[in-house]
CSV table of C-alpha atoms and ligand atoms in Angstrom, one decimal:
chain,number,residue,atom,x,y,z
A,1083,MET,CA,173.7,160.7,74.3
A,1084,ASN,CA,176.3,157.9,73.9
A,1085,SER,CA,176.0,154.5,75.5
A,1086,ILE,CA,179.0,154.9,78.3
A,1087,VAL,CA,176.8,157.4,79.7
A,1088,ALA,CA,173.7,155.3,79.7
A,1089,THR,CA,175.2,152.3,81.4
A,1090,ARG,CA,176.3,154.4,84.2
A,1091,LYS,CA,172.6,155.4,85.2
A,1092,HIS,CA,172.5,153.3,88.4
A,1093,MET,CA,175.9,154.5,89.9
A,1094,ASN,CA,175.0,154.9,93.6
A,1095,ALA,CA,176.7,157.7,95.9
A,1096,ASN,CA,179.7,155.9,96.5
A,1097,GLU,CA,180.5,154.8,93.0
A,1098,THR,CA,179.8,158.3,92.0
A,1099,VAL,CA,182.6,159.4,94.3
A,1100,HIS,CA,185.0,156.8,93.1
A,1101,HIS,CA,184.0,157.7,89.5
A,1102,TYR,CA,185.1,161.3,90.1
A,1103,PHE,CA,188.2,160.2,92.2
A,1104,ASP,CA,189.3,157.8,89.2
A,1105,ARG,CA,188.7,160.8,86.7
A,1106,ALA,CA,191.3,162.5,88.8
A,1107,ALA,CA,193.8,159.8,89.4
A,1108,ASP,CA,193.7,158.9,85.5
A,1109,VAL,CA,195.3,162.6,84.9
A,1110,LEU,CA,197.6,162.0,88.0
A,1111,GLU,CA,198.5,158.6,86.7
A,1112,LEU,CA,198.2,157.0,90.0
A,1113,GLU,CA,198.7,153.3,90.3
A,1114,GLU,CA,196.1,150.9,91.1
A,1115,SER,CA,197.3,150.0,94.7
A,1116,THR,CA,197.3,153.9,95.4
A,1117,ARG,CA,193.8,154.4,94.4
A,1118,ARG,CA,192.8,151.1,96.4
A,1119,LEU,CA,194.6,152.5,99.4
A,1120,LEU,CA,192.9,156.1,99.3
A,1121,LYS,CA,189.4,155.0,98.2
A,1122,MET,CA,188.8,152.8,101.0
A,1123,ALA,CA,187.5,153.7,104.4
A,1124,LYS,CA,189.6,153.2,107.3
A,1125,ARG,CA,186.8,152.2,109.4
A,1126,GLU,CA,182.9,151.7,109.2
A,1127,ILE,CA,180.6,151.3,112.2
A,1128,THR,CA,176.7,150.3,112.1
A,1129,VAL,CA,175.1,150.7,115.5
A,1130,GLU,CA,171.9,149.7,117.0
A,1131,VAL,CA,170.3,152.7,118.5
A,1132,PRO,CA,167.4,151.3,120.9
A,1133,VAL,CA,165.2,154.2,122.1
A,1134,GLU,CA,162.1,154.7,124.1
A,1135,MET,CA,159.4,156.9,122.4
A,1136,ASP,CA,157.2,159.5,124.1
A,1137,ASP,CA,154.3,156.9,124.1
A,1138,GLY,CA,156.6,154.3,125.7
A,1139,ARG,CA,157.0,152.2,122.5
A,1140,ILE,CA,160.9,150.9,121.9
A,1141,GLU,CA,162.0,152.1,118.4
A,1142,THR,CA,165.3,150.4,117.4
A,1143,LEU,CA,167.2,152.6,115.0
A,1144,VAL,CA,170.2,152.5,113.0
A,1145,GLY,CA,173.0,154.7,113.1
A,1146,TYR,CA,176.5,154.9,111.2
A,1147,ARG,CA,179.7,156.3,111.2
A,1148,VAL,CA,182.3,155.8,108.6
A,1149,GLN,CA,186.0,157.3,109.2
A,1150,HIS,CA,187.5,157.5,105.7
A,1151,ASN,CA,190.8,158.8,106.1
A,1152,ASN,CA,193.1,160.3,108.8
A,1153,ALA,CA,196.5,160.7,106.9
A,1154,ARG,CA,196.2,164.7,107.3
A,1155,GLY,CA,194.6,165.0,110.8
A,1156,PRO,CA,191.7,164.2,112.9
A,1157,MET,CA,188.7,163.1,110.8
A,1158,LYS,CA,186.0,165.6,110.5
A,1159,GLY,CA,182.4,165.1,109.2
A,1160,GLY,CA,178.9,166.0,109.8
A,1161,LEU,CA,176.1,163.9,111.3
A,1162,ARG,CA,172.7,163.5,109.3
A,1163,TYR,CA,169.4,162.7,110.4
A,1164,HIS,CA,167.3,161.7,107.4
A,1165,PRO,CA,165.2,158.9,106.3
A,1166,GLU,CA,167.4,157.9,103.5
A,1167,VAL,CA,170.4,157.6,105.4
A,1168,ASP,CA,172.1,154.2,104.5
A,1169,LEU,CA,175.7,153.1,104.6
A,1170,ASP,CA,176.5,153.5,101.0
A,1171,GLU,CA,175.6,157.4,101.5
A,1172,VAL,CA,177.5,157.8,104.4
A,1173,ARG,CA,180.5,156.1,102.9
A,1174,ALA,CA,180.4,158.1,100.0
A,1175,LEU,CA,180.0,161.5,102.1
A,1176,ALA,CA,183.1,160.7,104.5
A,1177,SER,CA,185.3,160.2,101.4
A,1178,LEU,CA,183.9,163.6,100.2
A,1179,MET,CA,185.1,165.0,103.7
A,1180,THR,CA,188.7,163.6,102.9
A,1181,TRP,CA,188.7,165.6,99.7
A,1182,LYS,CA,187.0,168.5,101.0
A,1183,THR,CA,189.5,169.2,103.9
A,1184,ALA,CA,192.6,168.6,101.7
A,1185,VAL,CA,191.2,171.1,98.8
A,1186,VAL,CA,190.8,173.7,101.2
A,1187,ASN,CA,193.8,172.6,103.2
A,1188,ILE,CA,192.8,172.4,106.8
A,1189,PRO,CA,194.6,169.6,109.0
A,1190,TYR,CA,191.8,167.0,108.9
A,1191,GLY,CA,190.8,163.8,107.3
A,1192,GLY,CA,187.3,162.7,106.7
A,1193,ALA,CA,184.3,161.1,108.2
A,1194,LYS,CA,180.8,161.1,108.3
A,1195,GLY,CA,177.8,160.0,110.1
A,1196,GLY,CA,173.9,159.4,110.1
A,1197,ILE,CA,170.9,158.0,111.7
A,1198,CYS,CA,168.1,156.9,109.5
A,1199,VAL,CA,165.0,158.7,111.2
A,1200,THR,CA,162.6,161.7,110.0
A,1201,PRO,CA,163.6,164.2,112.5
A,1202,ARG,CA,160.0,166.3,111.9
A,1203,ASP,CA,158.5,163.3,113.4
A,1204,LEU,CA,160.4,163.2,116.5
A,1205,SER,CA,159.5,165.4,119.7
A,1206,ARG,CA,162.5,167.3,120.9
A,1207,LYS,CA,162.8,164.9,123.9
A,1208,GLU,CA,162.9,162.1,121.6
A,1209,ASN,CA,165.5,163.6,119.5
A,1210,GLU,CA,167.7,164.0,122.4
A,1211,ARG,CA,167.6,160.5,123.5
A,1212,ILE,CA,168.2,159.3,120.1
A,1213,THR,CA,171.5,161.4,120.0
A,1214,ARG,CA,172.5,160.4,123.5
A,1215,LYS,CA,172.2,156.8,122.7
A,1216,PHE,CA,174.1,157.1,119.6
A,1217,VAL,CA,176.9,158.6,121.5
A,1218,ASP,CA,176.9,156.1,124.1
A,1219,GLN,CA,177.6,153.6,121.1
A,1220,ILE,CA,180.4,155.7,119.4
A,1221,HIS,CA,182.0,157.6,122.2
A,1222,ASP,CA,185.2,155.7,122.2
A,1223,ILE,CA,186.0,156.2,118.4
A,1224,ILE,CA,185.3,160.1,118.3
A,1225,GLY,CA,186.9,162.9,120.1
A,1226,PRO,CA,189.1,166.1,119.3
A,1227,ASP,CA,192.0,164.3,118.2
A,1228,LYS,CA,190.4,161.4,116.6
A,1229,ASP,CA,187.0,162.2,114.7
A,1230,ILE,CA,184.9,165.5,115.3
A,1231,PRO,CA,181.4,165.4,114.2
A,1232,ALA,CA,179.3,168.5,113.1
A,1233,PRO,CA,175.9,169.3,112.1
A,1234,ASP,CA,174.5,168.3,108.7
A,1235,MET,CA,170.8,167.8,107.6
A,1236,GLY,CA,168.5,167.3,110.2
A,1237,THR,CA,170.8,168.3,112.9
A,1238,ASN,CA,171.7,171.6,114.5
A,1239,ALA,CA,173.6,173.4,117.3
A,1240,GLU,CA,171.4,171.7,120.1
A,1241,THR,CA,172.1,168.5,118.6
A,1242,MET,CA,175.9,169.2,118.8
A,1243,ALA,CA,175.4,170.6,122.5
A,1244,TRP,CA,173.7,167.1,123.5
A,1245,ILE,CA,176.6,165.0,121.8
A,1246,ARG,CA,179.0,167.2,123.7
A,1247,ASN,CA,177.6,166.6,127.0
A,1248,GLN,CA,177.0,162.9,126.5
A,1249,TRP,CA,180.7,162.7,125.3
A,1250,GLU,CA,182.0,164.5,128.0
A,1251,LYS,CA,180.2,162.2,130.8
A,1252,TYR,CA,182.7,159.4,129.7
A,1253,HIS,CA,185.9,161.5,128.7
A,1254,GLY,CA,185.6,164.6,130.7
A,1255,PHE,CA,185.4,168.4,130.0
A,1256,ASN,CA,186.5,169.2,126.2
A,1257,PRO,CA,184.6,171.3,123.9
A,1258,ALA,CA,186.6,170.7,120.9
A,1259,CYS,CA,185.1,167.0,120.8
A,1260,ILE,CA,182.7,168.6,118.3
A,1261,THR,CA,181.8,171.7,116.2
A,1262,GLY,CA,178.7,173.7,115.4
A,1263,LYS,CA,177.9,174.1,118.9
A,1264,PRO,CA,175.6,176.8,120.0
A,1265,VAL,CA,177.7,180.1,120.0
A,1266,GLU,CA,177.1,181.1,123.4
A,1267,ASP,CA,178.5,177.5,124.8
A,1268,TYR,CA,181.9,177.3,123.0
A,1269,GLY,CA,180.5,177.6,119.4
A,1270,ALA,CA,182.2,179.8,116.7
A,1271,LYS,CA,180.8,183.1,115.5
A,1272,GLY,CA,179.7,182.8,112.0
A,1273,ARG,CA,179.6,179.1,111.9
A,1274,GLU,CA,176.0,179.0,111.2
A,1275,GLU,CA,176.4,181.1,108.2
A,1276,ALA,CA,179.5,179.7,107.0
A,1277,THR,CA,178.6,177.3,104.5
A,1278,GLY,CA,176.2,179.3,102.6
A,1279,ARG,CA,178.1,182.4,102.8
A,1280,GLY,CA,181.1,180.2,101.5
A,1281,VAL,CA,178.9,179.3,98.5
A,1282,GLY,CA,178.1,183.0,97.8
A,1283,ILE,CA,181.5,184.1,98.1
A,1284,LEU,CA,182.8,181.3,95.8
A,1285,ALA,CA,180.0,182.0,93.2
A,1286,PHE,CA,181.1,185.5,93.4
A,1287,LYS,CA,184.6,184.7,92.5
A,1288,MET,CA,183.8,182.1,89.8
A,1289,LEU,CA,181.5,184.6,88.0
A,1290,LYS,CA,184.0,187.4,88.4
A,1291,ARG,CA,186.8,185.0,86.7
A,1292,LEU,CA,184.1,184.7,83.9
A,1293,GLY,CA,183.8,188.5,83.5
A,1294,ARG,CA,179.9,188.4,84.8
A,1295,ARG,CA,178.6,190.9,87.2
A,1296,PRO,CA,176.2,189.7,90.1
A,1297,LYS,CA,173.8,192.4,89.0
A,1298,ASP,CA,173.3,190.6,85.4
A,1299,THR,CA,173.2,187.3,87.2
A,1300,ARG,CA,169.8,185.5,87.7
A,1301,VAL,CA,170.4,183.1,90.7
A,1302,VAL,CA,168.1,180.1,91.2
A,1303,ILE,CA,168.6,178.0,94.8
A,1304,GLN,CA,167.0,174.8,95.7
A,1305,GLY,CA,166.6,174.2,99.4
A,1306,PHE,CA,166.3,177.0,101.9
A,1307,GLY,CA,167.6,175.5,105.1
A,1308,ASN,CA,170.9,176.2,106.8
A,1309,VAL,CA,173.1,176.2,103.4
A,1310,GLY,CA,170.5,177.6,100.9
A,1311,SER,CA,168.9,180.6,103.2
A,1312,HIS,CA,172.6,181.7,104.1
A,1313,ALA,CA,173.8,181.4,100.4
A,1314,ALA,CA,170.4,183.4,99.5
A,1315,LYS,CA,171.1,186.1,102.0
A,1316,PHE,CA,174.8,186.6,101.0
A,1317,MET,CA,174.0,186.7,97.4
A,1318,HIS,CA,171.0,189.0,97.5
A,1319,GLU,CA,173.3,191.4,99.6
A,1320,SER,CA,175.9,190.9,97.0
A,1321,GLU,CA,173.3,192.2,94.5
A,1322,PHE,CA,172.8,189.0,92.8
A,1323,SER,CA,169.2,188.9,91.5
A,1324,ILE,CA,167.7,185.7,93.1
A,1325,VAL,CA,164.8,184.6,90.9
A,1326,GLY,CA,163.8,181.3,92.4
A,1327,ILE,CA,164.1,179.6,95.8
A,1328,SER,CA,162.7,176.3,97.2
A,1329,ASP,CA,162.3,174.0,100.2
A,1330,VAL,CA,160.2,170.6,100.7
A,1331,SER,CA,157.2,172.4,100.2
A,1332,GLY,CA,158.0,173.4,96.4
A,1333,GLY,CA,159.5,176.1,94.6
A,1334,TYR,CA,158.6,180.1,94.6
A,1335,TYR,CA,159.6,182.1,91.6
A,1336,ASP,CA,159.6,185.5,90.5
A,1337,PRO,CA,161.4,186.5,87.1
A,1338,ALA,CA,161.9,190.0,88.1
A,1339,GLY,CA,163.7,189.1,91.4
A,1340,LEU,CA,162.2,187.6,94.7
A,1341,ASP,CA,162.4,189.8,97.9
A,1342,ILE,CA,164.8,187.7,99.8
A,1343,PRO,CA,164.8,189.6,103.0
A,1344,ALA,CA,160.7,188.8,103.1
A,1345,ALA,CA,161.5,185.2,102.4
A,1346,LEU,CA,163.8,184.6,105.1
A,1347,HIS,CA,161.8,186.4,107.5
A,1348,TYR,CA,158.6,184.2,106.4
A,1349,MET,CA,160.9,181.1,107.1
A,1350,ILE,CA,161.7,182.2,110.3
A,1351,GLU,CA,158.3,182.8,111.7
A,1352,ASN,CA,157.0,179.6,109.7
A,1353,ARG,CA,159.9,177.2,109.7
A,1354,SER,CA,159.2,176.7,106.0
A,1355,LEU,CA,158.3,178.6,102.8
A,1356,LYS,CA,154.8,176.9,102.6
A,1357,GLY,CA,152.2,179.6,102.0
A,1358,PHE,CA,155.1,182.4,101.0
A,1359,ALA,CA,152.6,184.4,99.0
A,1360,GLN,CA,155.1,187.0,97.4
A,1361,ALA,CA,156.0,184.5,94.3
A,1362,GLU,CA,154.6,182.2,91.5
A,1363,ARG,CA,154.5,178.7,92.9
A,1364,ILE,CA,156.1,175.9,90.9
A,1365,THR,CA,157.5,172.4,91.6
A,1366,ASN,CA,161.0,171.5,92.8
A,1367,GLU,CA,161.6,169.7,89.0
A,1368,GLN,CA,160.5,173.1,87.4
A,1369,LEU,CA,162.9,175.3,89.6
A,1370,LEU,CA,165.8,173.1,88.5
A,1371,GLU,CA,165.0,173.7,84.9
A,1372,LEU,CA,164.3,177.6,85.3
A,1373,ASP,CA,165.9,180.1,82.8
A,1374,CYS,CA,168.7,181.6,84.8
A,1375,GLU,CA,172.5,181.9,84.8
A,1376,LEU,CA,173.4,180.5,88.2
A,1377,LEU,CA,171.9,177.4,89.9
A,1378,VAL,CA,172.7,176.4,93.5
A,1379,PRO,CA,171.3,173.1,94.6
A,1380,ALA,CA,171.7,173.3,98.1
A,1381,ALA,CA,169.1,170.6,99.5
A,1382,LEU,CA,169.8,166.9,98.4
A,1383,GLY,CA,171.9,164.7,96.4
A,1384,SER,CA,171.1,163.4,93.0
A,1385,VAL,CA,168.9,166.1,91.9
A,1386,ILE,CA,170.6,166.6,88.7
A,1387,THR,CA,170.4,163.3,86.8
A,1388,LEU,CA,170.2,161.8,83.3
A,1389,ASP,CA,166.7,162.4,83.7
A,1390,ASN,CA,166.8,166.2,83.6
A,1391,VAL,CA,170.1,167.3,82.7
A,1392,GLU,CA,169.2,168.2,79.0
A,1393,ARG,CA,166.6,170.6,80.5
A,1394,ILE,CA,169.1,172.6,82.6
A,1395,GLN,CA,169.0,176.1,81.3
A,1396,ALA,CA,171.7,177.4,83.8
A,1397,LYS,CA,175.1,178.2,82.6
A,1398,TYR,CA,177.0,177.8,85.8
A,1399,ILE,CA,176.3,175.3,88.7
A,1400,VAL,CA,177.4,175.9,92.6
A,1401,GLU,CA,177.0,172.7,94.5
A,1402,GLY,CA,175.7,174.1,97.8
A,1403,ALA,CA,174.6,170.1,98.5
A,1404,ASN,CA,176.9,167.5,98.7
A,1405,GLY,CA,176.5,165.3,95.4
A,1406,PRO,CA,173.6,167.0,93.8
A,1407,VAL,CA,174.9,166.1,90.4
A,1408,ASP,CA,175.0,162.3,89.5
A,1409,ALA,CA,178.3,161.6,87.6
A,1410,ASP,CA,176.9,160.6,84.2
A,1411,ALA,CA,174.6,164.0,84.3
A,1412,ASP,CA,178.1,165.7,85.5
A,1413,GLU,CA,179.6,164.6,81.9
A,1414,ARG,CA,176.9,166.1,79.8
A,1415,LEU,CA,177.1,169.4,81.9
A,1416,PHE,CA,180.9,169.5,80.9
A,1417,ASP,CA,180.1,168.6,77.1
A,1418,ARG,CA,177.5,171.4,77.1
A,1419,GLY,CA,179.7,174.0,78.6
A,1420,ILE,CA,178.1,174.2,81.8
A,1421,ALA,CA,180.6,175.2,84.6
A,1422,VAL,CA,180.2,173.3,87.8
A,1423,LEU,CA,182.0,174.3,90.9
A,1424,PRO,CA,182.2,170.9,92.7
A,1425,ASP,CA,180.8,170.5,96.3
A,1426,ILE,CA,184.1,169.5,97.9
A,1427,LEU,CA,185.0,173.0,97.3
A,1428,ALA,CA,181.9,174.9,96.9
A,1429,ASN,CA,180.2,174.2,100.2
A,1430,ALA,CA,183.7,173.9,102.3
A,1431,GLY,CA,182.9,177.0,104.0
A,1432,GLY,CA,181.3,175.2,106.9
A,1433,VAL,CA,184.2,172.7,107.7
A,1434,THR,CA,186.5,175.6,107.5
A,1435,VAL,CA,184.8,177.8,110.3
A,1436,SER,CA,184.4,174.3,112.1
A,1437,TYR,CA,188.2,174.4,111.9
A,1438,PHE,CA,188.1,177.8,113.3
A,1439,GLU,CA,185.8,176.5,116.0
A,1440,TRP,CA,188.0,173.6,117.0
A,1441,VAL,CA,191.2,175.9,117.0
A,1442,GLN,CA,189.6,178.5,119.4
A,1443,ASN,CA,188.0,175.8,121.6
A,1444,ARG,CA,191.7,174.5,122.0
A,1445,GLN,CA,193.2,178.0,122.5
A,1446,TYR,CA,190.5,178.7,125.1
A,1447,TYR,CA,190.2,182.0,123.0
A,1448,SER,CA,187.2,183.3,121.0
A,1449,TRP,CA,187.7,185.3,117.6
A,1450,ASP,CA,185.2,188.0,116.6
A,1451,LEU,CA,182.9,187.6,113.7
A,1452,ASN,CA,185.0,190.0,111.2
A,1453,ARG,CA,188.0,187.8,112.0
A,1454,VAL,CA,186.1,184.4,111.4
A,1455,ARG,CA,184.6,186.0,107.9
A,1456,GLN,CA,188.2,187.4,106.8
A,1457,GLN,CA,190.0,183.9,107.4
A,1458,LEU,CA,187.1,182.2,105.5
A,1459,ASP,CA,187.3,184.4,102.8
A,1460,SER,CA,191.2,183.8,102.6
A,1461,ILE,CA,191.1,180.0,102.8
A,1462,LEU,CA,188.5,179.9,100.2
A,1463,SER,CA,189.9,182.4,98.0
A,1464,THR,CA,193.5,180.5,98.0
A,1465,ALA,CA,191.5,177.2,97.3
A,1466,PHE,CA,189.5,178.5,94.6
A,1467,GLU,CA,192.6,180.0,92.8
A,1468,ASP,CA,194.5,176.8,93.1
A,1469,VAL,CA,191.6,174.7,91.6
A,1470,TRP,CA,190.8,177.4,88.7
A,1471,GLN,CA,194.5,177.7,87.8
A,1472,LEU,CA,194.8,173.9,87.6
A,1473,ALA,CA,191.7,173.2,85.8
A,1474,ASN,CA,193.0,175.7,83.1
A,1475,GLU,CA,196.4,174.2,82.8
A,1476,HIS,CA,195.1,170.6,82.5
A,1477,ASN,CA,191.9,171.6,80.6
A,1478,VAL,CA,189.9,169.6,83.0
A,1479,SER,CA,186.9,170.4,84.8
A,1480,LEU,CA,186.6,172.2,88.0
A,1481,ARG,CA,185.6,169.1,89.8
A,1482,THR,CA,188.6,166.8,88.4
A,1483,ALA,CA,191.1,169.8,89.4
A,1484,ALA,CA,189.7,169.9,92.7
A,1485,PHE,CA,190.1,166.2,93.3
A,1486,MET,CA,193.5,166.3,91.8
A,1487,ILE,CA,194.9,168.8,94.4
A,1488,ALA,CA,193.0,166.9,97.2
A,1489,ILE,CA,194.2,163.4,96.3
A,1490,GLN,CA,197.9,164.6,95.8
A,1491,ARG,CA,197.8,166.3,99.2
A,1492,VAL,CA,196.3,163.0,101.1
A,1493,LYS,CA,198.6,161.0,98.9
A,1494,ARG,CA,201.7,163.2,99.9
A,1495,SER,CA,200.7,162.9,104.0
A,1496,THR,CA,200.2,159.3,103.4
A,1497,GLU,CA,203.9,158.8,101.9
A,1498,LEU,CA,205.3,161.3,104.4
A,1499,GLY,CA,204.1,159.2,107.3
A,1500,GLY,CA,204.7,155.8,106.0
A,1501,PHE,CA,202.3,152.8,106.2
B,1969,NAD,P1,168.9,172.0,106.4
B,1969,NAD,O1,168.2,170.4,106.7
B,1969,NAD,O2,168.8,172.9,107.1
B,1969,NAD,O3,168.1,172.1,104.9
B,1969,NAD,C1,167.8,171.3,104.0
B,1969,NAD,C2,166.7,171.9,102.8
B,1969,NAD,O4,166.2,171.4,101.9
B,1969,NAD,C3,165.4,172.5,103.6
B,1969,NAD,O5,165.1,173.8,103.1
B,1969,NAD,C4,164.6,171.4,103.3
B,1969,NAD,O6,163.2,171.9,103.0
B,1969,NAD,C5,164.8,171.3,101.6
B,1969,NAD,N1,164.4,170.1,101.1
B,1969,NAD,C6,164.3,168.8,101.5
B,1969,NAD,N2,163.9,168.0,100.7
B,1969,NAD,C7,163.7,168.6,99.6
B,1969,NAD,C8,163.1,168.3,98.4
B,1969,NAD,N3,162.9,166.9,98.3
B,1969,NAD,N4,163.2,169.2,97.3
B,1969,NAD,C9,163.5,170.5,97.6
B,1969,NAD,N5,164.0,170.7,98.8
B,1969,NAD,C10,164.2,169.9,99.7
B,1969,NAD,O7,170.4,171.0,105.5
B,1969,NAD,P2,171.5,171.9,105.2
B,1969,NAD,O8,172.5,171.7,106.3
B,1969,NAD,O9,171.1,173.2,104.7
B,1969,NAD,O10,172.2,171.0,104.0
B,1969,NAD,C11,171.8,171.1,102.8
B,1969,NAD,C12,173.0,170.3,102.0
B,1969,NAD,O11,174.1,170.8,102.1
B,1969,NAD,C13,173.1,168.9,102.3
B,1969,NAD,O12,173.4,168.0,101.2
B,1969,NAD,C14,174.3,168.7,103.1
B,1969,NAD,O13,175.1,167.5,103.1
B,1969,NAD,C15,175.1,169.9,102.7
B,1969,NAD,N6,176.0,170.5,103.3
B,1969,NAD,C16,175.8,171.3,104.6
B,1969,NAD,C17,176.4,172.1,105.2
B,1969,NAD,C18,176.3,172.6,106.8
B,1969,NAD,O14,177.1,173.2,107.2
B,1969,NAD,N7,174.9,172.7,107.2
B,1969,NAD,C19,178.2,171.9,105.0
B,1969,NAD,C20,178.3,171.1,103.8
B,1969,NAD,C21,177.2,170.8,102.8
């Protein structure tokens, strides 16, 4: 391992995104002034969220919304409830959204929000009160033409319904103010499965390009929430052999291939994989290092780091989660010939179907599931081919190619609009 890599060990989430940006900007020979303009967030907001808990105590939480860039359209990005949420992480995720919406070429910019809280420890009513209080603080800066939130870790369709209801108290009826809503209440069919399905679609395309058949591909998936479970379902149906899955309770392994329908059923019944007996129990650390062809980290950021990168045995990685690979580890993976399909493309299925939801809301017209799936496939396929081709042309990683495409699009819109 060389010393440059070692000195990068403590790069935080935002520095990591800047590092990826700069690597692409170097190939594009971007000037320093343009880099600064495109890297910096347009607006960052930190708000106090005081809330009365069920036992009468007052808890004061901290909420964030970072609006990174709106050169290509209204800003778009999830809302995360997690105990490790902080401004640095939200900032990094907001800029990833700018690059993500640009790489799949949908007319949005990037934003992200979060509240530092453990949703598991909250009652449903507490969760609702926190959500409504947060909207009270930020309602003026979000909306269908400004910034459109969506679900992320720890939030779901119900959270989005509360946000919409609270936002509409101030601004009137407009379901396009938020996406990821319940399907029966202006949501889009296929939104819930979209990110995981997109991960599966793109994994399939990448392996096809590499001349590998799903049947001969052993897959390990970290995380069995929205992204991981839908990716597992799609990949199982596409005949991949899924040998490892995990959630916060640990890892579950069967070298002969797991019974994914049984695991999905167990998960729905128990809201966790804890106790799933049809597999060998392993730790999440062991799971990442399993002998397999394809690894899909679909839980948290920074799970592949300098500490474990040399022990990763997968030949391909598809980033279901945002930022699962640290920048220094990413370089080692590239040196070792391990192909990484980056988060800004790999998990863009969710924001793509969020875009379809927003379009349907604005047209008061609802698409059927087939149309959603076909359009999703079409947008992701085009983006994949663009990235694949550019990576080969310039002999750069798929991540650098994806950033190059995204940066060029945002730069072009910025130039066309003027300052
Ligand atoms: P989720 O809350 O539905 O699921 C998260 C999963 O990770 C759960 O199975 C949880 O048990 C597991 N997990 C939590 N801590 C863990 C740990 N320490 N080790 C192993 N597993 C752990 O969240 P999600 O919506 O599936 O999001 C997962 C990732 O995908 C996040 O990085 C998120 O930003 C990203 N993402 C989500 C979407 C979306 O549409 N939901 C879109 C793009 C990106």
